[in-house]
Amino acid sequence: FHNAAVFIRKLSCITDSRILLFQTLYQICNQIFICRNRILCHKDYNIRIGMFHATHSDADKYIKEELAAAVFNLGYLPGGDHSIATKAESTISAIEKFMRMLKPNGYIFIEIYRGGDSGFSESNAVLEFLKGIDYKKFNVLLTDYINRPKNPPMVCVIQKR
């Protein structure tokens, strides 16, 4: 959350914006609540933050307006319970929903982890999905850390045309 929050604040020099967070792990919601005030709530910004103890694939139940950006951090919490992790089916469903919610020139950023308990199967399925996105409607960029060992994460950026 910390890196994404700092990135969003730097990316949007907007003084009146809203950030919505979806987190399935209740204990992380508490950490985010503390961290968000330090990072995002500054006297020079009017940033409202909504936090939902829900999965990203249910975002369309909570969000009814167009979005400028969305951030996904796939996998499981480092040092956490590996049985609680994102899954390919719900991740792809969520990406599709967020793509429909994006404003023109809006972005989706996805950190894709390979390896671990379920990382290979989820990353493979997500990559196959990304390859099939209509290039007339979206640009899809995939980056890779080529100098890092042990299946480093990939970062994907989807831009709505």
Short mmCIF file of C-alpha atoms in Angstrom, two decimals:
data_model
loop_
_atom_site.label_atom_id
_atom_site.label_comp_id
_atom_site.label_asym_id
_atom_site.label_seq_id
_atom_site.Cartn_x
_atom_site.Cartn_y
_atom_site.Cartn_z
CA PHE A 1 0.00 0.00 0.00
CA HIS A 2 2.73 2.47 0.92
CA ASN A 3 4.43 2.47 -2.51
CA ALA A 4 1.12 2.60 -4.37
CA ALA A 5 -0.13 5.45 -2.19
CA VAL A 6 3.01 7.53 -2.70
CA PHE A 7 2.86 6.82 -6.43
CA ILE A 8 -0.78 7.87 -6.67
CA ARG A 9 -0.12 11.07 -4.76
CA LYS A 10 2.78 11.95 -7.05
CA LEU A 11 0.93 10.88 -10.19
CA SER A 12 -2.16 12.93 -9.51
CA CYS A 13 -1.31 16.50 -8.75
CA ILE A 14 -5.05 16.75 -8.29
CA THR A 15 -6.03 18.57 -5.15
CA ASP A 16 -9.46 17.01 -5.00
CA SER A 17 -9.42 13.27 -5.52
CA ARG A 18 -10.65 10.03 -4.05
CA ILE A 19 -8.85 6.72 -3.53
CA LEU A 20 -10.76 3.50 -2.96
CA LEU A 21 -9.01 0.49 -1.42
CA PHE A 22 -10.15 -3.13 -1.53
CA GLN A 23 -8.53 -5.52 0.93
CA THR A 24 -9.66 -8.98 1.97
CA LEU A 25 -7.35 -9.25 4.99
CA TYR A 26 -8.89 -7.42 7.93
CA GLN A 27 -5.56 -6.90 9.75
CA ILE A 28 -4.18 -5.13 6.68
CA CYS A 29 -7.15 -2.76 6.70
CA ASN A 30 -6.03 -1.56 10.14
CA GLN A 31 -2.44 -1.00 8.95
CA ILE A 32 -3.68 0.89 5.89
CA PHE A 33 -5.89 3.09 8.07
CA ILE A 34 -2.84 4.20 10.07
CA CYS A 35 -0.54 4.52 7.05
CA ARG A 36 -2.99 6.46 4.86
CA ASN A 37 -3.12 9.42 7.20
CA ARG A 38 0.64 9.77 7.18
CA ILE A 39 1.08 9.46 3.40
CA LEU A 40 -2.00 10.88 1.74
CA CYS A 41 -3.80 13.19 4.11
CA HIS A 42 -1.76 16.35 3.87
CA LYS A 43 -2.90 19.95 4.27
CA ASP A 44 -2.14 20.68 0.60
CA TYR A 45 -4.31 17.82 -0.66
CA ASN A 46 -7.99 17.10 -0.43
CA ILE A 47 -7.83 13.35 -0.85
CA ARG A 48 -10.70 11.26 0.40
CA ILE A 49 -10.01 7.59 1.02
CA GLY A 50 -12.60 4.84 1.07
CA MET A 51 -11.64 1.39 2.29
CA PHE A 52 -13.64 -1.76 1.71
CA HIS A 53 -13.11 -5.10 3.40
CA ALA A 54 -13.93 -6.83 0.11
CA THR A 55 -12.33 -8.50 -2.88
CA HIS A 56 -11.28 -6.56 -5.98
CA SER A 57 -13.66 -8.63 -8.12
CA ASP A 58 -16.59 -7.04 -6.24
CA ALA A 59 -15.44 -3.48 -6.92
CA ASP A 60 -18.29 -2.82 -9.34
CA LYS A 61 -20.70 -3.19 -6.42
CA TYR A 62 -19.06 -0.19 -4.74
CA ILE A 63 -17.83 1.98 -7.62
CA LYS A 64 -20.36 3.63 -9.89
CA GLU A 65 -18.25 6.35 -11.55
CA GLU A 66 -15.41 6.32 -14.06
CA LEU A 67 -11.88 5.90 -12.73
CA ALA A 68 -8.62 7.61 -13.63
CA ALA A 69 -6.48 4.73 -12.34
CA ALA A 70 -6.48 1.40 -10.55
CA VAL A 71 -3.63 -0.54 -8.90
CA PHE A 72 -3.45 -4.31 -8.39
CA ASN A 73 -0.86 -6.05 -6.24
CA LEU A 74 -1.31 -9.76 -6.90
CA GLY A 75 -0.25 -12.73 -4.79
CA TYR A 76 -0.20 -12.97 -1.03
CA LEU A 77 1.06 -10.82 1.80
CA PRO A 78 4.81 -11.38 2.32
CA GLY A 79 5.24 -13.32 5.54
CA GLY A 80 1.50 -13.95 5.62
CA ASP A 81 -0.76 -16.93 5.15
CA HIS A 82 -0.07 -18.29 1.66
CA SER A 83 -3.54 -19.81 1.47
CA ILE A 84 -4.95 -16.27 1.36
CA ALA A 85 -3.88 -15.03 -2.05
CA THR A 86 -5.31 -13.60 -5.21
CA LYS A 87 -6.61 -16.16 -7.69
CA ALA A 88 -6.53 -16.04 -11.49
CA GLU A 89 -10.28 -16.24 -12.01
CA SER A 90 -11.21 -13.39 -9.66
CA THR A 91 -8.22 -11.30 -10.76
CA ILE A 92 -9.14 -11.52 -14.44
CA SER A 93 -12.76 -10.75 -13.60
CA ALA A 94 -11.65 -7.70 -11.61
CA ILE A 95 -9.33 -6.47 -14.36
CA GLU A 96 -12.19 -6.72 -16.88
CA LYS A 97 -14.48 -4.75 -14.57
CA PHE A 98 -11.88 -2.05 -13.94
CA MET A 99 -11.19 -1.78 -17.68
CA ARG A 100 -14.88 -0.97 -18.20
CA MET A 101 -14.77 1.64 -15.42
CA LEU A 102 -11.70 3.49 -16.75
CA LYS A 103 -11.96 6.97 -18.21
CA PRO A 104 -10.32 7.50 -21.60
CA ASN A 105 -6.54 7.71 -20.99
CA GLY A 106 -7.06 5.99 -17.62
CA TYR A 107 -4.56 3.43 -16.34
CA ILE A 108 -4.49 0.09 -14.56
CA PHE A 109 -1.20 -0.89 -12.93
CA ILE A 110 -0.72 -4.55 -12.06
CA GLU A 111 2.17 -6.06 -10.09
CA ILE A 112 2.25 -9.72 -11.15
CA TYR A 113 4.17 -12.15 -8.96
CA ARG A 114 5.52 -15.40 -10.36
CA GLY A 115 6.51 -18.38 -8.29
CA GLY A 116 5.40 -19.24 -4.81
CA ASP A 117 2.37 -21.37 -4.04
CA SER A 118 0.06 -20.13 -6.81
CA GLY A 119 2.05 -17.42 -8.57
CA PHE A 120 2.89 -19.36 -11.71
CA SER A 121 -0.67 -20.45 -12.44
CA GLU A 122 -2.11 -16.99 -11.71
CA SER A 123 0.58 -15.13 -13.65
CA ASN A 124 0.26 -17.45 -16.65
CA ALA A 125 -3.53 -17.02 -16.76
CA VAL A 126 -3.32 -13.23 -16.33
CA LEU A 127 -0.65 -12.95 -19.04
CA GLU A 128 -2.79 -14.96 -21.46
CA PHE A 129 -5.74 -12.70 -20.70
CA LEU A 130 -3.62 -9.56 -21.22
CA LYS A 131 -2.43 -10.81 -24.63
CA GLY A 132 -6.03 -11.01 -25.79
CA ILE A 133 -7.03 -7.44 -24.91
CA ASP A 134 -8.23 -5.48 -27.95
CA TYR A 135 -5.34 -3.24 -29.01
CA LYS A 136 -7.79 -0.83 -30.66
CA LYS A 137 -9.27 -0.03 -27.24
CA PHE A 138 -6.30 -0.48 -24.86
CA ASN A 139 -2.53 -0.28 -24.82
CA VAL A 140 -0.90 -3.02 -22.71
CA LEU A 141 2.71 -2.71 -21.56
CA LEU A 142 4.56 -5.45 -19.68
CA THR A 143 7.90 -4.87 -17.96
CA ASP A 144 10.24 -7.36 -16.36
CA TYR A 145 13.15 -7.05 -13.93
CA ILE A 146 15.76 -8.83 -16.02
CA ASN A 147 18.60 -8.53 -13.49
CA ARG A 148 16.76 -9.94 -10.45
CA PRO A 149 16.89 -13.63 -9.49
CA LYS A 150 14.12 -15.98 -8.33
CA ASN A 151 11.14 -15.08 -10.52
CA PRO A 152 10.88 -11.34 -9.86
CA PRO A 153 7.52 -9.64 -10.31
CA MET A 154 6.41 -8.15 -13.60
CA VAL A 155 4.60 -4.86 -13.88
CA CYS A 156 1.79 -4.39 -16.38
CA VAL A 157 0.27 -1.09 -17.39
CA ILE A 158 -3.04 -1.00 -19.22
CA GLN A 159 -4.07 2.31 -20.77
CA LYS A 160 -7.54 2.93 -22.11
CA ARG A 161 -7.37 4.67 -25.48
#
